[in-house]
Each structure stands twice: as C-alpha cells, then as structure tokens.
Tab-separated table of C-alpha atoms in Angstrom:
chain	number	residue	atom	x	y	z
A	8	MET	CA	172.365	68.650	39.192
A	9	SER	CA	172.754	65.342	38.541
A	10	GLU	CA	170.508	63.049	40.167
A	11	GLY	CA	170.337	62.569	43.568
A	12	THR	CA	173.219	64.481	44.417
A	13	THR	CA	173.257	67.339	46.636
A	14	GLY	CA	173.705	71.489	46.580
A	15	ASN	CA	173.016	73.011	49.093
A	16	ASN	CA	175.736	75.986	50.603
A	17	ASN	CA	174.310	78.851	52.059
A	18	VAL	CA	175.603	79.744	54.755
A	19	PRO	CA	174.450	78.317	58.304
A	20	GLY	CA	175.284	75.619	56.585
A	21	ARG	CA	172.654	75.696	52.598
A	22	GLY	CA	171.253	77.076	50.084
A	23	LEU	CA	167.397	77.831	49.439
A	24	ARG	CA	165.308	75.307	48.408
A	25	VAL	CA	162.897	75.824	46.159
A	26	ALA	CA	159.593	73.639	44.409
A	27	ILE	CA	158.193	75.168	41.409
A	28	VAL	CA	154.869	73.070	39.888
A	29	GLY	CA	154.880	72.914	36.866
A	30	ALA	CA	157.124	72.896	34.124
A	31	GLY	CA	156.426	74.465	31.036
A	32	PRO	CA	157.357	78.162	30.218
A	33	ALA	CA	156.109	79.700	33.662
A	34	GLY	CA	157.640	77.264	35.264
A	35	VAL	CA	160.707	77.221	33.218
A	36	TYR	CA	161.195	80.599	33.527
A	37	ALA	CA	160.573	81.248	37.524
A	38	ALA	CA	163.585	78.281	37.578
A	39	ASP	CA	165.799	80.615	35.053
A	40	LEU	CA	165.479	83.845	37.016
A	41	LEU	CA	165.773	82.464	40.574
A	42	THR	CA	169.165	81.268	39.156
A	43	LYS	CA	170.625	84.492	37.002
A	44	SER	CA	169.160	86.510	40.804
A	45	GLU	CA	171.725	89.072	42.246
A	46	PRO	CA	171.594	86.730	44.875
A	47	ALA	CA	172.416	84.067	43.105
A	48	ALA	CA	175.044	85.362	40.481
A	49	SER	CA	176.776	87.239	42.757
A	50	GLY	CA	177.421	83.487	45.169
A	51	GLY	CA	176.566	85.338	48.034
A	52	LEU	CA	172.672	82.896	48.357
A	53	GLY	CA	172.941	79.001	47.303
A	54	LEU	CA	169.518	77.508	45.569
A	55	SER	CA	168.396	74.323	45.121
A	56	ILE	CA	165.393	74.085	42.590
A	57	ASP	CA	163.275	71.408	41.699
A	58	LEU	CA	160.836	70.632	39.430
A	59	PHE	CA	158.162	68.684	38.958
A	60	ASP	CA	155.165	67.815	36.610
A	61	ARG	CA	152.514	65.497	35.935
A	62	TYR	CA	153.578	64.827	32.442
A	63	PRO	CA	156.924	62.057	32.239
A	64	ALA	CA	157.793	64.720	29.996
A	65	PRO	CA	159.247	68.537	30.619
A	66	TYR	CA	157.760	72.137	28.262
A	67	GLY	CA	154.420	71.965	29.627
A	68	LEU	CA	151.612	73.565	27.449
A	69	ILE	CA	154.413	74.330	24.495
A	70	ARG	CA	154.550	70.758	23.937
A	71	TYR	CA	151.211	69.263	24.410
A	72	GLY	CA	149.310	73.044	23.379
A	73	VAL	CA	150.292	74.510	20.571
A	74	ALA	CA	150.178	73.060	16.935
A	75	PRO	CA	153.150	71.098	16.226
A	76	ASP	CA	153.029	73.379	13.197
A	77	HIS	CA	153.541	76.040	15.073
A	78	PRO	CA	157.172	78.606	13.465
A	79	ARG	CA	158.129	79.528	16.706
A	80	ILE	CA	156.877	76.027	18.846
A	81	LYS	CA	161.386	75.427	17.980
A	82	GLY	CA	162.777	78.631	19.595
A	83	ILE	CA	160.352	78.627	22.131
A	84	VAL	CA	161.612	74.153	22.768
A	85	THR	CA	165.502	75.797	21.762
A	86	ALA	CA	165.545	78.435	25.190
A	87	LEU	CA	163.773	76.230	27.571
A	88	HIS	CA	166.240	73.094	26.635
A	89	LYS	CA	169.112	75.369	27.060
A	90	VAL	CA	168.317	75.666	30.930
A	91	LEU	CA	167.781	72.832	31.990
A	92	ASP	CA	170.407	71.132	29.973
A	93	ARG	CA	172.179	73.358	32.603
A	94	GLY	CA	172.718	70.270	35.167
A	95	ASP	CA	171.652	72.834	38.360
A	96	ILE	CA	168.224	72.818	37.701
A	97	ARG	CA	166.751	69.305	38.404
A	98	PHE	CA	163.061	67.805	36.627
A	99	PHE	CA	161.067	65.071	38.503
A	100	GLY	CA	158.230	64.609	35.425
A	101	ASN	CA	155.697	61.935	35.864
A	102	VAL	CA	154.829	63.890	39.709
A	103	ASP	CA	150.869	64.298	39.745
A	104	TYR	CA	150.776	67.541	43.081
A	105	GLY	CA	147.727	66.797	44.642
A	106	THR	CA	147.794	62.944	44.277
A	107	ASP	CA	151.713	61.379	44.553
A	108	LEU	CA	152.646	64.886	46.500
A	109	ASP	CA	150.815	67.255	48.339
A	110	LEU	CA	151.790	70.966	49.851
A	111	ASP	CA	152.795	69.478	53.551
A	112	ASP	CA	155.173	66.982	51.589
A	113	LEU	CA	156.909	69.752	49.400
A	114	ARG	CA	156.684	72.499	52.675
A	115	ARG	CA	158.144	69.828	54.289
A	116	HIS	CA	161.574	69.546	52.307
A	117	TYR	CA	161.504	72.879	50.467
A	118	ASP	CA	161.474	76.276	51.754
A	119	ALA	CA	159.808	77.928	48.936
A	120	VAL	CA	156.822	77.164	46.609
A	121	VAL	CA	155.893	78.108	43.340
A	122	PHE	CA	152.900	77.163	41.655
A	123	ALA	CA	153.219	76.910	37.336
A	124	THR	CA	150.704	75.018	36.649
A	125	GLY	CA	149.131	76.432	33.634
A	126	ALA	CA	145.488	76.886	32.836
A	127	VAL	CA	144.472	73.321	30.343
A	128	LYS	CA	140.617	73.607	30.617
A	129	ASP	CA	137.776	75.409	29.035
A	130	ALA	CA	136.037	77.663	29.323
A	131	ASP	CA	132.778	77.462	29.483
A	132	LEU	CA	130.620	78.392	26.444
A	133	ASN	CA	126.224	78.474	27.982
A	134	ILE	CA	124.368	78.260	25.062
A	135	PRO	CA	121.995	75.784	24.699
A	136	GLY	CA	123.317	73.168	23.053
A	137	VAL	CA	126.747	73.206	24.332
A	138	GLU	CA	126.255	69.624	25.458
A	139	LEU	CA	125.215	67.831	21.652
A	140	GLU	CA	127.119	64.972	20.310
A	141	GLY	CA	129.518	66.981	17.883
A	142	SER	CA	130.197	69.893	20.606
A	143	PHE	CA	133.667	70.120	21.777
A	144	GLY	CA	136.368	72.552	23.966
A	145	ALA	CA	139.463	73.494	21.592
A	146	ALA	CA	141.986	72.351	24.274
A	147	ASP	CA	140.773	68.963	24.276
A	148	PHE	CA	141.146	68.404	20.505
A	149	VAL	CA	144.186	70.398	20.567
A	150	SER	CA	145.105	67.721	23.308
A	151	TRP	CA	144.747	65.071	20.991
A	152	TYR	CA	146.848	66.181	18.164
A	153	ASP	CA	149.669	67.563	19.914
A	154	GLY	CA	149.698	63.400	21.603
A	155	HIS	CA	149.002	64.149	25.335
A	156	PRO	CA	148.715	61.223	26.471
A	157	ASP	CA	145.518	60.763	28.732
A	158	VAL	CA	143.933	61.501	26.341
A	159	PRO	CA	142.164	59.228	23.932
A	160	ARG	CA	143.775	58.266	20.984
A	161	GLU	CA	141.441	58.501	18.332
A	162	TRP	CA	139.112	61.659	17.404
A	163	PRO	CA	135.492	62.143	15.712
A	164	LEU	CA	136.198	63.689	12.553
A	165	SER	CA	133.040	63.472	10.666
A	166	ALA	CA	131.699	66.527	9.625
A	167	LYS	CA	132.198	68.376	6.621
A	168	GLU	CA	131.056	71.513	7.689
A	169	VAL	CA	132.710	72.472	11.196
A	170	ALA	CA	132.653	76.077	13.722
A	171	VAL	CA	135.472	77.355	15.389
A	172	ILE	CA	134.125	80.056	18.064
A	173	GLY	CA	136.781	82.319	18.613
A	174	ASN	CA	139.452	84.702	17.455
A	175	GLY	CA	141.815	83.836	19.462
A	176	ASN	CA	145.326	82.062	18.254
A	177	VAL	CA	144.188	79.789	19.529
A	178	ALA	CA	141.018	79.585	17.276
A	179	LEU	CA	143.303	79.943	14.794
A	180	ASP	CA	145.043	76.213	14.931
A	181	VAL	CA	142.598	74.444	15.864
A	182	ALA	CA	140.805	76.545	12.103
A	183	ARG	CA	144.140	75.501	10.383
A	184	ILE	CA	144.350	72.032	11.890
A	185	LEU	CA	141.405	70.860	10.541
A	186	SER	CA	141.727	72.467	7.563
A	187	LYS	CA	145.434	71.366	6.514
A	188	HIS	CA	145.805	68.186	4.701
A	189	ALA	CA	147.295	65.797	6.968
A	190	GLY	CA	150.210	64.976	4.164
A	191	GLU	CA	151.298	68.806	4.977
A	192	LEU	CA	151.787	68.194	8.751
A	193	LEU	CA	153.885	64.836	7.861
A	194	PRO	CA	157.497	66.936	8.623
A	195	THR	CA	156.483	68.636	12.214
A	196	GLU	CA	156.143	65.677	15.324
A	197	ILE	CA	152.792	65.286	15.401
A	198	PRO	CA	152.054	61.834	15.822
A	199	ASP	CA	151.060	58.728	13.534
A	200	ASN	CA	147.614	57.954	15.239
A	201	VAL	CA	146.915	62.434	14.514
A	202	TYR	CA	147.905	61.822	10.918
A	203	GLU	CA	145.484	58.654	10.524
A	204	GLY	CA	142.550	60.661	12.023
A	205	LEU	CA	143.413	63.884	9.955
A	206	LYS	CA	144.082	61.688	6.465
A	207	ALA	CA	140.961	60.172	7.147
A	208	SER	CA	138.484	64.103	7.608
A	209	PRO	CA	136.166	64.998	5.043
A	210	VAL	CA	136.080	68.093	6.195
A	211	THR	CA	135.797	70.895	3.134
A	212	ASP	CA	134.804	74.101	5.315
A	213	VAL	CA	135.788	75.255	8.800
A	214	HIS	CA	133.969	78.351	9.155
A	215	VAL	CA	135.963	80.873	12.463
A	216	PHE	CA	134.005	83.452	14.569
A	217	GLY	CA	134.536	86.179	15.995
A	218	ARG	CA	132.212	88.905	17.842
A	219	ARG	CA	133.827	92.102	17.333
A	220	GLY	CA	134.841	93.278	14.042
A	221	PRO	CA	138.566	92.867	11.919
A	222	ALA	CA	140.378	95.730	13.558
A	223	GLN	CA	139.713	94.406	17.669
A	224	VAL	CA	140.541	90.419	17.051
A	225	LYS	CA	143.098	89.006	19.802
A	226	PHE	CA	145.533	87.085	17.253
A	227	THR	CA	148.466	88.003	16.205
A	228	PRO	CA	149.987	88.779	12.331
A	229	LEU	CA	152.467	85.570	12.237
A	230	GLU	CA	149.680	83.312	13.367
A	231	LEU	CA	146.902	84.600	11.109
A	232	ARG	CA	150.133	85.314	8.262
A	233	GLU	CA	149.543	81.033	8.572
A	234	LEU	CA	146.003	80.609	7.430
A	235	SER	CA	147.919	81.170	4.173
A	236	HIS	CA	150.327	78.843	3.534
A	237	SER	CA	148.799	75.807	3.585
A	238	HIS	CA	148.565	73.866	-0.096
A	239	ASP	CA	144.511	73.903	-1.444
A	240	VAL	CA	142.697	75.717	0.737
A	241	ASP	CA	141.194	78.636	0.211
A	242	ILE	CA	140.630	81.636	2.197
A	243	VAL	CA	137.264	83.164	2.726
A	244	LEU	CA	136.515	86.965	3.372
A	245	TYR	CA	133.098	88.843	3.596
A	246	PRO	CA	133.082	92.106	3.401
A	247	GLU	CA	129.800	92.835	5.512
A	248	ASP	CA	132.325	92.532	8.421
A	249	PHE	CA	134.667	94.843	7.164
A	250	GLU	CA	133.032	98.431	8.530
A	251	PHE	CA	135.036	99.981	10.805
A	252	ASP	CA	133.837	102.866	13.525
A	253	GLU	CA	135.818	105.610	14.924
A	254	ALA	CA	137.183	103.750	17.420
A	255	SER	CA	138.184	100.631	14.764
A	256	ASP	CA	139.939	103.071	13.016
A	257	GLU	CA	141.909	104.913	15.728
A	258	ALA	CA	143.274	101.432	16.657
A	259	ILE	CA	144.203	101.128	13.173
A	260	ARG	CA	145.826	104.391	12.890
A	261	GLY	CA	147.511	103.953	16.677
A	262	ASN	CA	149.059	100.328	17.129
A	263	ASN	CA	150.852	98.483	14.100
A	264	GLN	CA	150.481	95.381	15.225
A	265	THR	CA	146.705	95.588	14.263
A	266	LYS	CA	147.482	98.239	11.225
A	267	THR	CA	149.217	94.553	10.318
A	268	MET	CA	146.526	92.465	10.121
A	269	VAL	CA	143.661	94.611	9.142
A	270	ALA	CA	145.996	95.059	5.995
A	271	THR	CA	146.850	91.211	6.309
A	272	LEU	CA	142.962	91.214	5.832
A	273	THR	CA	141.684	93.297	3.456
A	274	ASN	CA	144.137	92.586	1.249
A	275	TRP	CA	143.475	88.786	1.382
A	276	LEU	CA	139.492	89.997	0.477
A	277	VAL	CA	140.566	92.464	-2.315
A	278	GLU	CA	143.051	88.497	-3.794
A	279	GLN	CA	139.608	86.699	-3.110
A	280	GLU	CA	137.573	89.129	-5.107
A	281	ASP	CA	140.122	88.958	-8.314
A	282	ARG	CA	139.903	84.421	-7.782
A	283	GLU	CA	136.690	84.156	-7.774
A	284	GLU	CA	135.919	86.491	-10.875
A	285	ARG	CA	139.383	84.731	-12.609
A	286	GLN	CA	137.593	81.378	-11.492
A	287	GLU	CA	134.305	82.322	-13.114
A	288	GLN	CA	135.800	83.378	-16.654
A	289	GLN	CA	137.389	80.333	-16.726
A	290	GLY	CA	135.029	78.328	-15.562
A	291	THR	CA	137.733	76.420	-12.708
A	292	ARG	CA	137.169	75.835	-9.086
A	293	GLY	CA	138.841	77.038	-6.374
A	294	ALA	CA	140.070	74.821	-3.750
A	295	SER	CA	139.516	71.334	-2.018
A	296	ARG	CA	138.948	72.750	1.256
A	297	ARG	CA	138.033	76.680	2.026
A	298	LEU	CA	138.744	78.579	5.648
A	299	HIS	CA	136.291	81.071	6.027
A	300	LEU	CA	136.269	83.375	8.261
A	301	HIS	CA	133.886	85.607	10.026
A	302	PHE	CA	133.434	89.080	12.290
A	303	LEU	CA	130.160	90.944	13.996
A	304	HIS	CA	129.105	86.760	14.983
A	305	THR	CA	127.809	86.054	19.000
A	306	PRO	CA	127.387	83.132	18.957
A	307	VAL	CA	123.562	82.246	20.581
A	308	GLU	CA	122.385	78.042	20.331
A	309	ILE	CA	123.845	75.320	19.268
A	310	LEU	CA	121.302	73.676	17.340
A	311	GLY	CA	120.957	69.758	17.094
A	312	SER	CA	119.535	67.290	14.006
A	313	ASP	CA	116.329	66.432	13.702
A	314	ALA	CA	117.518	63.073	11.306
A	315	ALA	CA	119.900	62.363	14.377
A	316	PRO	CA	118.491	63.630	17.502
A	317	GLY	CA	121.457	64.720	19.619
A	318	THR	CA	124.353	65.726	17.315
A	319	VAL	CA	124.845	69.014	16.056
A	320	ALA	CA	123.061	70.105	12.752
A	321	ALA	CA	124.176	74.116	13.012
A	322	ILE	CA	124.745	76.837	15.257
A	323	ARG	CA	123.184	80.301	15.347
A	324	PHE	CA	124.506	83.931	16.270
A	325	GLU	CA	123.103	87.057	16.579
A	326	ARG	CA	124.743	89.530	13.894
A	327	ASN	CA	126.884	92.902	15.351
A	328	GLU	CA	127.488	95.779	14.656
A	329	LEU	CA	130.317	98.527	16.452
A	330	ASP	CA	128.849	100.712	18.867
A	331	GLY	CA	131.587	103.557	17.723
A	332	THR	CA	133.845	102.759	20.370
A	333	GLY	CA	135.389	99.705	19.229
A	334	ASN	CA	133.111	97.253	21.472
A	335	VAL	CA	129.621	95.778	19.345
A	336	ARG	CA	125.701	95.709	20.164
A	337	GLY	CA	123.569	92.987	18.993
A	338	THR	CA	121.519	93.920	16.304
A	339	GLY	CA	119.028	91.845	16.551
A	340	GLY	CA	118.791	89.327	13.578
A	341	THR	CA	120.131	85.931	13.783
A	342	VAL	CA	121.757	83.234	10.620
A	343	ASP	CA	121.900	79.732	11.375
A	344	TYR	CA	125.531	78.220	9.674
A	345	PRO	CA	124.970	74.009	8.850
A	346	VAL	CA	127.627	72.488	10.344
A	347	GLN	CA	128.518	69.443	12.328
A	348	ALA	CA	130.541	69.609	14.760
A	349	VAL	CA	131.590	72.850	16.675
A	350	TYR	CA	134.648	74.075	18.677
A	351	ARG	CA	134.814	76.591	21.312
A	352	ALA	CA	138.058	78.231	21.714
A	353	ILE	CA	136.929	81.293	23.501
A	354	GLY	CA	140.192	80.785	26.430
A	355	TYR	CA	142.232	78.616	28.448
A	356	PHE	CA	140.402	78.641	32.224
A	357	GLY	CA	142.692	77.470	35.663
A	358	SER	CA	141.941	74.100	38.530
A	359	ALA	CA	142.294	74.089	41.275
A	360	LEU	CA	145.004	73.182	43.677
A	361	PRO	CA	144.247	70.826	46.477
A	362	GLY	CA	145.850	73.114	49.633
A	363	VAL	CA	145.316	75.882	48.220
A	364	GLU	CA	143.380	78.382	47.681
A	365	TYR	CA	141.178	78.746	44.345
A	366	ASP	CA	139.093	82.042	42.969
A	367	GLY	CA	136.443	79.800	40.746
A	368	ARG	CA	135.556	82.877	38.807
A	369	ARG	CA	139.116	83.264	37.023
A	370	GLY	CA	139.895	80.977	37.359
A	371	VAL	CA	143.235	81.511	38.963
A	372	ILE	CA	144.690	81.334	42.366
A	373	PRO	CA	144.042	84.115	44.453
A	374	ASN	CA	147.198	86.699	44.576
A	375	GLU	CA	149.296	89.367	44.912
A	376	GLU	CA	151.954	90.045	42.894
A	377	GLY	CA	152.828	86.227	42.635
A	378	ARG	CA	152.563	85.720	46.661
A	379	VAL	CA	149.207	83.271	47.585
A	380	LEU	CA	146.869	84.515	49.661
A	381	ASP	CA	144.348	82.082	51.729
A	382	ALA	CA	140.520	83.009	52.659
A	383	GLY	CA	141.184	85.881	54.102
A	384	GLY	CA	143.607	87.432	51.916
A	385	ARG	CA	146.669	87.438	53.609
A	386	PRO	CA	150.290	86.827	51.530
A	387	VAL	CA	151.144	83.019	52.850
A	388	PRO	CA	154.015	82.455	53.545
A	389	GLY	CA	156.840	81.281	51.794
A	390	VAL	CA	153.572	79.816	48.436
A	391	TYR	CA	154.207	81.828	45.334
A	392	ALA	CA	152.443	81.906	42.200
A	393	THR	CA	153.807	82.349	38.346
A	394	GLY	CA	152.194	81.935	35.046
A	395	TRP	CA	148.789	81.375	34.026
A	396	ILE	CA	146.902	79.724	37.479
A	397	LYS	CA	148.663	82.999	38.939
A	398	ARG	CA	147.328	85.969	36.513
A	399	GLY	CA	144.286	84.517	34.200
A	400	PRO	CA	145.398	82.849	30.555
A	401	VAL	CA	145.687	85.769	28.535
A	402	GLY	CA	149.511	87.414	26.975
A	403	LEU	CA	152.159	85.454	25.034
A	404	ILE	CA	155.760	84.215	25.725
A	405	GLY	CA	156.815	87.567	27.067
A	406	HIS	CA	154.012	88.053	28.977
A	407	THR	CA	155.291	85.280	31.410
A	408	LYS	CA	158.554	85.768	31.516
A	409	GLY	CA	157.857	89.028	32.757
A	410	ASP	CA	155.197	87.203	35.211
A	411	ALA	CA	158.013	84.869	36.408
A	412	LEU	CA	160.482	87.736	37.119
A	413	GLU	CA	157.788	89.503	39.330
A	414	THR	CA	157.299	86.636	41.824
A	415	ILE	CA	160.743	85.485	41.934
A	416	THR	CA	160.463	88.996	43.187
A	417	HIS	CA	159.243	88.685	45.826
A	418	LEU	CA	160.457	85.442	46.961
A	419	LEU	CA	164.292	87.332	47.007
A	420	ALA	CA	162.830	89.629	49.515
A	421	ASP	CA	160.919	87.495	51.395
A	422	ARG	CA	163.977	84.499	52.067
A	423	ASP	CA	165.208	85.223	55.443
A	424	GLY	CA	162.020	85.318	56.582
A	425	LEU	CA	160.206	82.289	55.213
A	426	GLN	CA	160.506	79.156	57.622
A	427	SER	CA	162.448	76.501	57.285
A	428	ALA	CA	161.897	73.156	55.416
A	429	PRO	CA	162.560	70.436	57.821
A	430	ARG	CA	164.044	67.299	56.004
A	431	PRO	CA	166.123	69.797	52.275
A	432	GLU	CA	168.123	67.384	51.811
A	433	GLU	CA	167.970	66.764	48.319
A	434	GLU	CA	167.769	63.284	48.257
A	435	GLU	CA	165.426	63.223	50.545
A	436	VAL	CA	162.107	63.992	47.543
A	437	VAL	CA	164.475	61.476	46.375
A	438	ARG	CA	163.724	58.860	49.125
A	439	LEU	CA	160.351	60.839	49.450
A	440	LEU	CA	158.781	59.128	45.314
A	441	GLU	CA	160.597	56.048	46.092
A	442	ALA	CA	159.002	54.731	48.722
A	443	ARG	CA	155.485	55.959	46.684
A	444	GLY	CA	156.272	53.923	44.497
A	445	ILE	CA	156.436	57.303	42.007
A	446	GLU	CA	157.415	56.084	38.592
A	447	TYR	CA	158.984	59.963	38.260
A	448	THR	CA	160.834	60.666	35.317
A	449	THR	CA	164.609	62.715	35.193
A	450	TRP	CA	165.957	65.587	32.202
A	451	GLU	CA	168.159	62.080	31.607
A	452	GLY	CA	165.387	60.291	31.102
A	453	TRP	CA	163.809	63.774	28.627
A	454	LEU	CA	167.324	63.811	26.197
A	455	ARG	CA	166.798	60.103	26.593
A	456	LEU	CA	163.170	60.353	25.076
A	457	ASP	CA	164.356	62.755	23.047
A	458	ALA	CA	166.793	61.200	21.228
A	459	ARG	CA	164.456	58.937	20.680
A	460	GLU	CA	161.403	60.349	18.891
A	461	GLN	CA	164.169	61.702	16.442
A	462	GLU	CA	165.447	58.887	15.838
A	463	LEU	CA	161.148	57.363	15.269
A	464	GLY	CA	161.171	60.307	12.603
A	465	ALA	CA	164.550	59.387	11.072
A	466	ALA	CA	162.873	56.434	9.976
A	467	ALA	CA	160.038	57.070	8.549
A	468	GLY	CA	162.778	58.266	5.836
A	469	LEU	CA	160.744	61.323	2.846
A	470	VAL	CA	157.088	62.237	2.808
A	471	GLU	CA	155.877	63.601	0.180
A	472	THR	CA	155.103	67.149	0.622
A	473	SER	CA	152.915	70.006	-2.178
A	474	ARG	CA	157.040	71.557	-1.859
A	475	GLY	CA	158.133	67.910	-2.821
A	476	PRO	CA	159.970	65.437	-0.427
A	477	VAL	CA	161.029	66.737	3.499
A	478	PRO	CA	162.346	64.716	6.018
A	479	ARG	CA	159.958	63.662	8.938
A	480	GLU	CA	161.583	65.781	12.150
A	481	ARG	CA	159.945	63.491	15.053
A	482	ILE	CA	157.576	61.396	15.167
A	483	LYS	CA	155.795	62.244	19.173
A	484	VAL	CA	155.585	59.134	21.491
A	485	VAL	CA	151.476	59.042	23.223
A	486	PRO	CA	150.886	55.727	24.962
A	487	ARG	CA	152.474	57.831	29.470
A	488	GLU	CA	153.751	54.418	29.720
A	489	GLN	CA	155.875	53.824	26.680
A	490	MET	CA	157.183	57.545	27.888
A	491	VAL	CA	158.319	56.527	31.308
A	492	ALA	CA	159.867	53.508	30.495
A	493	ALA	CA	161.991	54.881	28.658
A	494	SER	CA	161.731	58.555	30.843
A	495	ARG	CA	163.098	56.725	34.308
A	496	PRO	CA	166.801	56.975	36.123
A	497	ALA	CA	167.806	53.354	36.783
A	498	ARG	CA	167.173	53.115	40.207
A	499	THR	CA	169.862	52.965	43.048
A	500	GLY	CA	168.006	50.502	45.520
A	501	ALA	CA	170.197	52.811	48.298
A	502	LEU	CA	167.402	55.127	49.389
A	503	ALA	CA	166.176	53.132	52.459
A	504	ALA	CA	162.540	54.262	52.304
A	505	ASP	CA	163.066	54.114	56.620
A	506	GLY	CA	162.010	57.204	57.809
A	507	VAL	CA	160.468	58.625	55.032
A	508	GLY	CA	157.223	61.109	55.620
C-alpha cells in the first residue's frame, strides 16, 4: 500500500483493520500470515494492516539483536523484506507505543491489535557483585555492537580477560564478537564506532561458562561451528568437563543436534591436544587470543578489586556434577577465574506495556494461545500477542512462525465478534501521528536508508581480512536523527488535524 492510501473493501463496507505493534520477525510473520489466510486469499475478507515499531527501521532484533557476522542474518532479512516490499502492509517506524500512541488510540482506529514487542532486556542474575563496574548485561552489549540508535556510541573494552555467563546462542555471539579481531568484521554492516572500539580492545582470553554439561547446551550446531571460523583465535576446552552421565548418553544417541554438538566439541578437544603437543615440540605459540568453553560451572559471586574498589577483578563458580538425569548438582567446590569484565547472557526478558496486563515473573503478556487476558484471566476482545512477549524468549525463527500462526488463527476465528473501530479510515492514523508531531518513518523511507547504508559500504572500498581483500557490504547508520531524516515521508500538508483524537 502506498503512503496515505486506503484499502478497506470488506462487506459491509470495509475490511478488517489490524494494528501490529513490533516490526521484528514475530510482527512481520503475523502480518504475512494474515494476508495469506484463506479468508483473505479467497477475497472473502478485506484486510488493512499497519505495522508499528519504536525504531525508525524495521526488523527488530534481527537488526539490533543478532551479531553482524551471523551466517543466517542475510537470509532472514531477505525473507522479511519480501513480505514488507509487497505493498499490502504499511510500516510506521519511530512510533513508540505507550508514548506516541496508547491502546485507546489503537482501538479507536483498528478492530484488532496484536502485540509483537519481543523481549529486549537482560534477565536478572542475582549474585553478589553483579552491580560492580565491568559487569554487563549481554543485551546492552549486543545493542551497542549492532548500532542501536538509543545506546551510547562508546563501550568500555579495557579488559584482557572476560567471562561470559550462559550457554545459549547469545552467549556464543557475545564471546565471538569479543574474541574476534575487529578487521574480520569489516565485511559486515558493523558501524564505524563499533569497529574502532573493538579494534582497540586488549582482550586475550574470553571464557564462556555453562551450568550443565556439553550434552545439555542450548546453542545450535551452526552457532557453535562459527566459533572455529575466527582467525587467530584458539578454542580451549577442558577434559574434566567431558564427563557424561546416563541421561547425557541417551540424549546423544536420541537427538541428532545434540550428537552433532558433542561430536564437534570432542573433536576440538582432540585437535587441541594435538595442537598443544605440536607447539611444544616446535617451540611455537598459539593464537594471540583464546576462547575458552567451560561446562559444569554455576556462578556464585563476582569479586571486586582491592586495587580499584568497585570494579570487577574475578568471578567465582561452584563446580557441578551431572546427577544421572541430565541435571546437575553442586559439588561444594569453588574455583575463581581472574577477569576484568563479566557479561551476563542468561536470557532476555519482556517489558510491561501500558494498558495491558503483565506477568512480571515470566516477562510476558498473560494470554491464552495468543488471546490477551485481563487481570481476571478473561480474554480481552480484539487484543492479541505473538512472539517472545507471548511465550517468553525461547525458540528460534521457526518457532516464531508457528507461534504467529496460532495467534492469527484465533484472531480470524474471533473476527465476527470484534468491536468495530469507530475511526477505521487509513488516513486517520496518519492524521493522528502528524497532529501529534510524531516523526514517523515509512517503508519507502527504509528503502532509502537501506540504499544509503549500502552506498556507505561501497564508498569504503575493499578491506583487508585474513581471507584477503573483501568489499564492505554496508555501513549501518547509527544516530536516530540521521535514520529519521533519511526515512521520513514527504509531508503532504493536506492532512488537517481538525477532529483528530
């Protein structure tokens, strides 16, 4: 749909108006599934879908939550781009739900509202010392290296030894970015300020700690194998972590993914022993940086420095052992590792949304298969949720698609009983945004910004890497004001504010 056009055509007079809050994969998939549903595809249901996001650009955590060198990111972005580029879904970026628009506004202009706001905060780690300088949430670091417009341009990268707590994909992303030489990231869309920060990092050792054993890790084989692709970085493993109980053996036999990951890790352990023996014989040294993978460690305390009070000096773990069921129990023994920075990558957590119930224990909107519930546990007519804000921050992209399908199926089943929006005309929401002075961005604006980022990459020319000269793919624009300036639609001047509300 072009900017400012209308498309309501459903009997008796208009189609179903749907607002989706959040333009990451969850929101885009929900919109796509709505348009491809049988009622819409057959022509029996007219649809008008508007996608809102607090960022000026679309794609949510795919743009601001995935490492720039992630091998799958291009494919995901391409898929999302194809959906939004069809023209049957409008995108309004730089619109913050709860500040620029509230639920009453949306219900005035839409028959149904779907929340797909995801989870962007770090889950809490309640151990002593977590407040020390040098203790960071992984989500904040990810936002920095992904060029999030609302985080500082600088990041403190003064530590030589770093601990990353967690055994999921985010933990591996953080460890890989910290240990990788900055020049290896230049072929990606990494912003210049991030490159300069990582280039100056004195890091030599990055330690990743997981609570359970190698057969219970939460990362995926693709993410694990990516670690071995970093130039001049040795992966270091510890034989004492490779004890397997009966449940671990069963998981290895019965799950191909687990079997693949354990095989990869044990192969690396053998290669490490061969490498160390060869280096000893030849009198040579290993790589300039090391990425250590530790298992069976539970964090107990982050220890402060005596020399520089208030800063991180070490981290203490209790050693665990497998209990025969695939779970672990503490041994009572502890071990300290000297580090000057700690990154907590133990999961994301959803944020409360104004006007909607919130489960503060789980970090989700209370819902029943996507139907949002009120304080009494009753469905709120016309209000839905999908993605991480619905189910919690678990699962991969494939889970997000299935999750959206469940929500959209219920929305369509409810459509005959939905309360009709009193001001459903498409131009009305544009009038509202302009009357409030909200500098919203559009899909057409994103295409301009996208082209600009590619131009910046092309202008940088070839960069030297361990693989030889390669072109810079693009350079991400970071400042919000620059993103908005590139992505704003031309103001029509014809949309009067009279009567908007």
